[in-house]
Amino acid sequence: MPSRPTPRSFIRSTTLAGAVATIALVGAGCGKRDAGQGDRAKPTAAAATTEAPARAEVTKAPVTAAMFSKGIVPPDVFLGVTLGMPTAEANRLVPDNNFDEDLVPVEGGDAYWWASTDGATVMSVQLRFPVAAQGAVVEAWGPGVVSTAGPFVTQLWFNPEAHILASLSESTDHKTAELTFARYLPLREFLGPGPTIAFFDKPILGQAVADVERAYAAYVKRGELVLPLNETSHNATVRFEPADGSAPITEYSFEILYKWAPTQHGALVAAIEEKWGKGTPDEVDPSYTIYRAADPKIVVHDAAGRLRFMVTPR
């Protein structure tokens, strides 16, 4: 069995609510900021010399359920910026993620976009509008999954076919509703086909940490391997043993936090069991379940509102 959790093995994670920063979806400020949806996009050299396209005069519309009638996708208010768009193009349309409030076609509205971990594409977009109008989102999509990670309740909605997660929360002054759309990867797809975890399609065990970081460079942020957002509105960081990188990797682990969105627990476990079956509980501590006994061995520890995946040689 892999080693029991120790502080250095735990994952420093981020969540999608309140004031949690890094790659989380929702912030809790009421002014412009760069924390929340990944790094604020920096204009490229090309973008810095290219003016944004001229805009016609905008008619401001109130926030109603009709604005969200196309489903759980960003409404047509982001001046052409779309999820997955190259940041160079987004910078041309809206330089340095700085939307001109006068051009956002929503009464009392403002908007933002943020880049992905590697800075190559648009990872998320956010619309802010008067908090009194947030009921329009619920009217359009029904009640969302409740998350209590931040200072206020956040509602989450999912579009698994398009890999879009939407979250709705309030600013700290309770005056502004913040509706964020971001790319996420459902756990079923993260685990994928085959006997091991499909996302990790390049070797990790037995490799040097530096080599793994190069192999997964698109997911490395400030020297850490950060996994895609999942359906708990959480990004996990992969931890390696030995932690200091002094020898080839003998174990890697990551956590999926569900303690702030406990209703997601059943669906997460179902995705795991759909791939590997029920698994074998550890005889000493049944909160550890062996889902794969062959090499690599995969054990999941389900406790304290988190699923900790541990991968080791057999």
PDB file of N, CA, C and O in Angstrom, residues 16 53 75 85 92 98 130 140 163 177 228 239 266 281 293 295 302 304:
ATOM      1  N   LEU A  16     -13.234  26.921  -6.791  1.00  0.00           N
ATOM      2  CA  LEU A  16     -13.892  27.797  -7.715  1.00  0.00           C
ATOM      3  C   LEU A  16     -14.887  28.691  -7.010  1.00  0.00           C
ATOM      4  O   LEU A  16     -16.006  28.792  -7.451  1.00  0.00           O
ATOM      5  N   PRO A  53     -10.654  46.235 -32.697  1.00  0.00           N
ATOM      6  CA  PRO A  53     -11.532  46.677 -33.768  1.00  0.00           C
ATOM      7  C   PRO A  53     -12.513  47.745 -33.301  1.00  0.00           C
ATOM      8  O   PRO A  53     -12.921  47.772 -32.139  1.00  0.00           O
ATOM      9  N   PRO A  75     -22.949  33.720 -22.928  1.00  0.00           N
ATOM     10  CA  PRO A  75     -23.844  34.508 -23.776  1.00  0.00           C
ATOM     11  C   PRO A  75     -23.032  35.405 -24.709  1.00  0.00           C
ATOM     12  O   PRO A  75     -21.815  35.563 -24.550  1.00  0.00           O
ATOM     13  N   MET A  85     -10.020  30.277 -27.447  1.00  0.00           N
ATOM     14  CA  MET A  85      -9.431  31.157 -28.459  1.00  0.00           C
ATOM     15  C   MET A  85      -7.963  31.430 -28.126  1.00  0.00           C
ATOM     16  O   MET A  85      -7.614  31.598 -26.954  1.00  0.00           O
ATOM     17  N   ARG A  92      -6.220  40.973 -29.331  1.00  0.00           N
ATOM     18  CA  ARG A  92      -6.570  41.886 -30.427  1.00  0.00           C
ATOM     19  C   ARG A  92      -7.983  42.425 -30.244  1.00  0.00           C
ATOM     20  O   ARG A  92      -8.250  43.610 -30.475  1.00  0.00           O
ATOM     21  N   ASN A  98      -8.994  43.745 -20.731  1.00  0.00           N
ATOM     22  CA  ASN A  98      -9.636  44.948 -20.210  1.00  0.00           C
ATOM     23  C   ASN A  98     -10.817  45.362 -21.088  1.00  0.00           C
ATOM     24  O   ASN A  98     -10.686  46.151 -22.020  1.00  0.00           O
ATOM     25  N   PRO A 130     -25.528  43.576 -11.908  1.00  0.00           N
ATOM     26  CA  PRO A 130     -26.147  43.838 -10.597  1.00  0.00           C
ATOM     27  C   PRO A 130     -26.690  42.567  -9.962  1.00  0.00           C
ATOM     28  O   PRO A 130     -27.334  41.742 -10.616  1.00  0.00           O
ATOM     29  N   ALA A 140     -33.176  30.423 -16.005  1.00  0.00           N
ATOM     30  CA  ALA A 140     -32.837  29.828 -17.299  1.00  0.00           C
ATOM     31  C   ALA A 140     -32.361  28.389 -17.176  1.00  0.00           C
ATOM     32  O   ALA A 140     -32.717  27.540 -18.000  1.00  0.00           O
ATOM     33  N   HIS A 163     -17.572  20.713 -22.375  1.00  0.00           N
ATOM     34  CA  HIS A 163     -16.524  20.898 -21.357  1.00  0.00           C
ATOM     35  C   HIS A 163     -16.565  22.310 -20.764  1.00  0.00           C
ATOM     36  O   HIS A 163     -15.523  22.910 -20.504  1.00  0.00           O
ATOM     37  N   ALA A 177     -23.183  40.361  -9.093  1.00  0.00           N
ATOM     38  CA  ALA A 177     -23.178  38.930  -9.383  1.00  0.00           C
ATOM     39  C   ALA A 177     -22.046  38.647 -10.360  1.00  0.00           C
ATOM     40  O   ALA A 177     -21.805  39.428 -11.287  1.00  0.00           O
ATOM     41  N   PRO A 228      -6.320  19.861 -14.894  1.00  0.00           N
ATOM     42  CA  PRO A 228      -7.465  20.653 -15.362  1.00  0.00           C
ATOM     43  C   PRO A 228      -8.564  20.753 -14.308  1.00  0.00           C
ATOM     44  O   PRO A 228      -8.698  19.890 -13.430  1.00  0.00           O
ATOM     45  N   ARG A 239       1.595  15.788  -6.675  1.00  0.00           N
ATOM     46  CA  ARG A 239       2.743  15.746  -5.776  1.00  0.00           C
ATOM     47  C   ARG A 239       3.565  14.490  -6.066  1.00  0.00           C
ATOM     48  O   ARG A 239       3.001  13.422  -6.342  1.00  0.00           O
ATOM     49  N   GLY A 266     -21.018  11.303  -4.928  1.00  0.00           N
ATOM     50  CA  GLY A 266     -21.557  10.087  -5.534  1.00  0.00           C
ATOM     51  C   GLY A 266     -21.174   9.957  -6.995  1.00  0.00           C
ATOM     52  O   GLY A 266     -20.814   8.864  -7.467  1.00  0.00           O
ATOM     53  N   PRO A 281     -11.278  -2.708  -0.534  1.00  0.00           N
ATOM     54  CA  PRO A 281     -10.919  -1.884   0.631  1.00  0.00           C
ATOM     55  C   PRO A 281      -9.714  -2.459   1.371  1.00  0.00           C
ATOM     56  O   PRO A 281      -9.552  -3.678   1.462  1.00  0.00           O
ATOM     57  N   ALA A 293      -4.394  -3.326  -8.680  1.00  0.00           N
ATOM     58  CA  ALA A 293      -3.321  -3.966  -7.926  1.00  0.00           C
ATOM     59  C   ALA A 293      -2.089  -4.199  -8.781  1.00  0.00           C
ATOM     60  O   ALA A 293      -0.987  -4.369  -8.250  1.00  0.00           O
ATOM     61  N   ASP A 295       0.821  -3.256 -11.814  1.00  0.00           N
ATOM     62  CA  ASP A 295       1.731  -2.124 -11.972  1.00  0.00           C
ATOM     63  C   ASP A 295       1.231  -1.219 -13.102  1.00  0.00           C
ATOM     64  O   ASP A 295       1.037  -1.702 -14.221  1.00  0.00           O
ATOM     65  N   ASP A 302     -10.459   7.942   0.490  1.00  0.00           N
ATOM     66  CA  ASP A 302     -11.674   8.762   0.542  1.00  0.00           C
ATOM     67  C   ASP A 302     -11.915   9.159   1.995  1.00  0.00           C
ATOM     68  O   ASP A 302     -12.401   8.370   2.805  1.00  0.00           O
ATOM     69  N   ALA A 304     -12.250  12.985   4.748  1.00  0.00           N
ATOM     70  CA  ALA A 304     -12.156  14.427   5.000  1.00  0.00           C
ATOM     71  C   ALA A 304     -12.554  15.249   3.778  1.00  0.00           C
ATOM     72  O   ALA A 304     -11.988  16.310   3.518  1.00  0.00           O
TER      73      ALA A 304
END
